[in-house]
Amino acid sequence: MPQPTPPPRLSHPAFVRVREARAASLQLRIADWITKFAGSMRFVYIHAVGFAVWMLLIEKSPWPTLTLVVSLEAIFLSTFVMIGQNRQADFQQAKANHDFQEQELELKTNTELTRAIHAMTAELHRRIIEDPDRE
């Protein structure tokens, strides 16, 4: 028996626009990849093994050099964390703008419908209640 095809995953229109804009920039794609990798357990395992090998096998006194390398890496990783935060802020702002525009459109449509219903109700009232020829 064939498996049913899952429905397509829907994305917020603002997210689609932000994702497309980021995909168009090589620098942003690289930053996204580094941020994604640096936030993974594979990154932790690689560093744990690398630091252990460095401390046990490569250098007799690893602390000065290791401290320098780890400090430099922390500087760069904190920059990538800020890039990720900026990306998230861009998405949240785009989503908020999109949602605001959609709500404004919906409010305008509802207001127009309410006015139309009011006009129809008033006309019905006039025809049914106020029409002297009705009896």
PDB file of C-alpha atoms in Angstrom:
ATOM      1  CA  MET A   1       0.000   0.000   0.000  1.00  0.00           C
ATOM      2  CA  PRO A   2       1.558   3.356  -1.000  1.00  0.00           C
ATOM      3  CA  GLN A   3       2.212   5.852   1.740  1.00  0.00           C
ATOM      4  CA  PRO A   4       0.152   9.046   1.532  1.00  0.00           C
ATOM      5  CA  THR A   5       2.101  12.127   0.630  1.00  0.00           C
ATOM      6  CA  PRO A   6       2.402  14.494   3.578  1.00  0.00           C
ATOM      7  CA  PRO A   7       0.904  17.934   3.056  1.00  0.00           C
ATOM      8  CA  PRO A   8       3.393  20.635   2.078  1.00  0.00           C
ATOM      9  CA  ARG A   9       4.909  22.429   5.025  1.00  0.00           C
ATOM     10  CA  LEU A  10       3.583  25.943   5.107  1.00  0.00           C
ATOM     11  CA  SER A  11       5.848  28.816   6.021  1.00  0.00           C
ATOM     12  CA  HIS A  12       4.923  32.310   7.055  1.00  0.00           C
ATOM     13  CA  PRO A  13       5.259  34.641   4.015  1.00  0.00           C
ATOM     14  CA  ALA A  14       7.594  36.923   5.940  1.00  0.00           C
ATOM     15  CA  PHE A  15       9.843  33.982   6.772  1.00  0.00           C
ATOM     16  CA  VAL A  16       9.943  32.951   3.113  1.00  0.00           C
ATOM     17  CA  ARG A  17      11.056  36.474   2.106  1.00  0.00           C
ATOM     18  CA  VAL A  18      13.738  36.642   4.818  1.00  0.00           C
ATOM     19  CA  ARG A  19      14.994  33.148   3.926  1.00  0.00           C
ATOM     20  CA  GLU A  20      15.192  34.056   0.220  1.00  0.00           C
ATOM     21  CA  ALA A  21      17.079  37.264   0.997  1.00  0.00           C
ATOM     22  CA  ARG A  22      19.572  35.373   3.159  1.00  0.00           C
ATOM     23  CA  ALA A  23      19.992  32.663   0.530  1.00  0.00           C
ATOM     24  CA  ALA A  24      20.932  35.326  -2.021  1.00  0.00           C
ATOM     25  CA  SER A  25      24.004  36.373  -0.022  1.00  0.00           C
ATOM     26  CA  LEU A  26      27.054  34.104   0.132  1.00  0.00           C
ATOM     27  CA  GLN A  27      28.308  35.816   3.300  1.00  0.00           C
ATOM     28  CA  LEU A  28      25.001  35.250   5.086  1.00  0.00           C
ATOM     29  CA  ARG A  29      24.843  31.616   3.956  1.00  0.00           C
ATOM     30  CA  ILE A  30      28.346  31.043   5.365  1.00  0.00           C
ATOM     31  CA  ALA A  31      27.411  32.799   8.632  1.00  0.00           C
ATOM     32  CA  ASP A  32      24.256  30.679   8.886  1.00  0.00           C
ATOM     33  CA  TRP A  33      26.238  27.494   8.313  1.00  0.00           C
ATOM     34  CA  ILE A  34      28.858  28.414  10.940  1.00  0.00           C
ATOM     35  CA  THR A  35      26.158  29.403  13.438  1.00  0.00           C
ATOM     36  CA  LYS A  36      24.281  26.165  12.834  1.00  0.00           C
ATOM     37  CA  PHE A  37      27.469  24.086  13.166  1.00  0.00           C
ATOM     38  CA  ALA A  38      28.697  25.967  16.260  1.00  0.00           C
ATOM     39  CA  GLY A  39      25.370  25.269  17.956  1.00  0.00           C
ATOM     40  CA  SER A  40      25.569  21.512  17.429  1.00  0.00           C
ATOM     41  CA  MET A  41      26.783  18.641  19.559  1.00  0.00           C
ATOM     42  CA  ARG A  42      29.189  17.675  16.779  1.00  0.00           C
ATOM     43  CA  PHE A  43      30.970  20.996  17.403  1.00  0.00           C
ATOM     44  CA  VAL A  44      31.241  20.147  21.113  1.00  0.00           C
ATOM     45  CA  TYR A  45      32.573  16.632  20.437  1.00  0.00           C
ATOM     46  CA  ILE A  46      35.141  17.853  17.907  1.00  0.00           C
ATOM     47  CA  HIS A  47      36.388  20.466  20.360  1.00  0.00           C
ATOM     48  CA  ALA A  48      36.498  18.051  23.287  1.00  0.00           C
ATOM     49  CA  VAL A  49      38.572  15.582  21.273  1.00  0.00           C
ATOM     50  CA  GLY A  50      40.736  18.329  19.732  1.00  0.00           C
ATOM     51  CA  PHE A  51      41.498  19.947  23.074  1.00  0.00           C
ATOM     52  CA  ALA A  52      42.234  16.588  24.713  1.00  0.00           C
ATOM     53  CA  VAL A  53      44.631  15.617  21.921  1.00  0.00           C
ATOM     54  CA  TRP A  54      46.263  19.043  22.081  1.00  0.00           C
ATOM     55  CA  MET A  55      46.731  18.941  25.862  1.00  0.00           C
ATOM     56  CA  LEU A  56      47.839  15.304  26.071  1.00  0.00           C
ATOM     57  CA  LEU A  57      49.795  14.646  22.899  1.00  0.00           C
ATOM     58  CA  ILE A  58      50.841  17.763  21.006  1.00  0.00           C
ATOM     59  CA  GLU A  59      52.211  20.342  23.420  1.00  0.00           C
ATOM     60  CA  LYS A  60      54.146  19.831  26.594  1.00  0.00           C
ATOM     61  CA  SER A  61      52.772  23.069  28.093  1.00  0.00           C
ATOM     62  CA  PRO A  62      49.531  23.660  26.176  1.00  0.00           C
ATOM     63  CA  TRP A  63      47.912  26.311  28.388  1.00  0.00           C
ATOM     64  CA  PRO A  64      49.276  29.601  26.964  1.00  0.00           C
ATOM     65  CA  THR A  65      48.630  28.658  23.347  1.00  0.00           C
ATOM     66  CA  LEU A  66      45.370  26.867  24.107  1.00  0.00           C
ATOM     67  CA  THR A  67      44.117  29.894  26.062  1.00  0.00           C
ATOM     68  CA  LEU A  68      44.924  32.149  23.099  1.00  0.00           C
ATOM     69  CA  VAL A  69      43.167  29.860  20.599  1.00  0.00           C
ATOM     70  CA  VAL A  70      40.088  29.433  22.788  1.00  0.00           C
ATOM     71  CA  SER A  71      39.879  33.197  23.384  1.00  0.00           C
ATOM     72  CA  LEU A  72      40.086  33.948  19.669  1.00  0.00           C
ATOM     73  CA  GLU A  73      37.489  31.300  18.930  1.00  0.00           C
ATOM     74  CA  ALA A  74      35.174  32.767  21.589  1.00  0.00           C
ATOM     75  CA  ILE A  75      35.475  36.201  19.989  1.00  0.00           C
ATOM     76  CA  PHE A  76      34.465  34.858  16.590  1.00  0.00           C
ATOM     77  CA  LEU A  77      31.704  32.629  17.942  1.00  0.00           C
ATOM     78  CA  SER A  78      30.179  35.520  19.886  1.00  0.00           C
ATOM     79  CA  THR A  79      30.087  37.455  16.610  1.00  0.00           C
ATOM     80  CA  PHE A  80      28.213  34.595  14.965  1.00  0.00           C
ATOM     81  CA  VAL A  81      25.796  34.488  17.901  1.00  0.00           C
ATOM     82  CA  MET A  82      25.083  38.184  17.320  1.00  0.00           C
ATOM     83  CA  ILE A  83      24.612  37.514  13.597  1.00  0.00           C
ATOM     84  CA  GLY A  84      22.088  34.822  14.499  1.00  0.00           C
ATOM     85  CA  GLN A  85      20.303  37.209  16.868  1.00  0.00           C
ATOM     86  CA  ASN A  86      20.172  39.846  14.132  1.00  0.00           C
ATOM     87  CA  ARG A  87      18.738  37.264  11.747  1.00  0.00           C
ATOM     88  CA  GLN A  88      16.060  36.376  14.277  1.00  0.00           C
ATOM     89  CA  ALA A  89      15.281  40.057  14.873  1.00  0.00           C
ATOM     90  CA  ASP A  90      14.984  40.637  11.094  1.00  0.00           C
ATOM     91  CA  PHE A  91      12.562  37.739  10.836  1.00  0.00           C
ATOM     92  CA  GLN A  92      10.497  38.912  13.816  1.00  0.00           C
ATOM     93  CA  GLN A  93      10.269  42.435  12.365  1.00  0.00           C
ATOM     94  CA  ALA A  94       9.287  41.134   8.918  1.00  0.00           C
ATOM     95  CA  LYS A  95       6.674  38.864  10.507  1.00  0.00           C
ATOM     96  CA  ALA A  96       5.302  41.697  12.643  1.00  0.00           C
ATOM     97  CA  ASN A  97       5.077  43.989   9.596  1.00  0.00           C
ATOM     98  CA  HIS A  98       3.325  41.299   7.553  1.00  0.00           C
ATOM     99  CA  ASP A  99       0.902  40.444  10.354  1.00  0.00           C
ATOM    100  CA  PHE A 100       0.118  44.134  10.921  1.00  0.00           C
ATOM    101  CA  GLN A 101      -0.654  44.647   7.227  1.00  0.00           C
ATOM    102  CA  GLU A 102      -2.857  41.543   7.181  1.00  0.00           C
ATOM    103  CA  GLN A 103      -4.719  42.671  10.303  1.00  0.00           C
ATOM    104  CA  GLU A 104      -5.243  46.131   8.868  1.00  0.00           C
ATOM    105  CA  LEU A 105      -6.645  44.622   5.668  1.00  0.00           C
ATOM    106  CA  GLU A 106      -8.913  42.317   7.656  1.00  0.00           C
ATOM    107  CA  LEU A 107     -10.115  45.216   9.826  1.00  0.00           C
ATOM    108  CA  LYS A 108     -10.862  47.295   6.735  1.00  0.00           C
ATOM    109  CA  THR A 109     -12.768  44.396   5.150  1.00  0.00           C
ATOM    110  CA  ASN A 110     -14.739  43.752   8.352  1.00  0.00           C
ATOM    111  CA  THR A 111     -15.580  47.449   8.640  1.00  0.00           C
ATOM    112  CA  GLU A 112     -16.842  47.517   5.058  1.00  0.00           C
ATOM    113  CA  LEU A 113     -18.912  44.371   5.655  1.00  0.00           C
ATOM    114  CA  THR A 114     -20.344  45.831   8.856  1.00  0.00           C
ATOM    115  CA  ARG A 115     -21.334  49.015   7.014  1.00  0.00           C
ATOM    116  CA  ALA A 116     -22.947  46.987   4.216  1.00  0.00           C
ATOM    117  CA  ILE A 117     -24.873  44.869   6.723  1.00  0.00           C
ATOM    118  CA  HIS A 118     -25.986  48.023   8.533  1.00  0.00           C
ATOM    119  CA  ALA A 119     -27.179  49.581   5.273  1.00  0.00           C
ATOM    120  CA  MET A 120     -29.087  46.408   4.325  1.00  0.00           C
ATOM    121  CA  THR A 121     -30.621  46.171   7.814  1.00  0.00           C
ATOM    122  CA  ALA A 122     -31.657  49.821   7.707  1.00  0.00           C
ATOM    123  CA  GLU A 123     -33.212  49.330   4.267  1.00  0.00           C
ATOM    124  CA  LEU A 124     -35.084  46.206   5.436  1.00  0.00           C
ATOM    125  CA  HIS A 125     -36.286  48.077   8.502  1.00  0.00           C
ATOM    126  CA  ARG A 126     -37.464  50.938   6.344  1.00  0.00           C
ATOM    127  CA  ARG A 127     -39.300  48.623   3.950  1.00  0.00           C
ATOM    128  CA  ILE A 128     -40.882  46.351   6.546  1.00  0.00           C
ATOM    129  CA  ILE A 129     -41.535  48.577   9.558  1.00  0.00           C
ATOM    130  CA  GLU A 130     -41.921  52.025   8.102  1.00  0.00           C
ATOM    131  CA  ASP A 131     -43.780  51.142   4.864  1.00  0.00           C
ATOM    132  CA  PRO A 132     -47.375  52.380   5.264  1.00  0.00           C
ATOM    133  CA  ASP A 133     -48.624  50.215   2.360  1.00  0.00           C
ATOM    134  CA  ARG A 134     -47.713  47.045   4.208  1.00  0.00           C
ATOM    135  CA  GLU A 135     -51.112  46.429   5.866  1.00  0.00           C
TER     136      GLU A 135
END
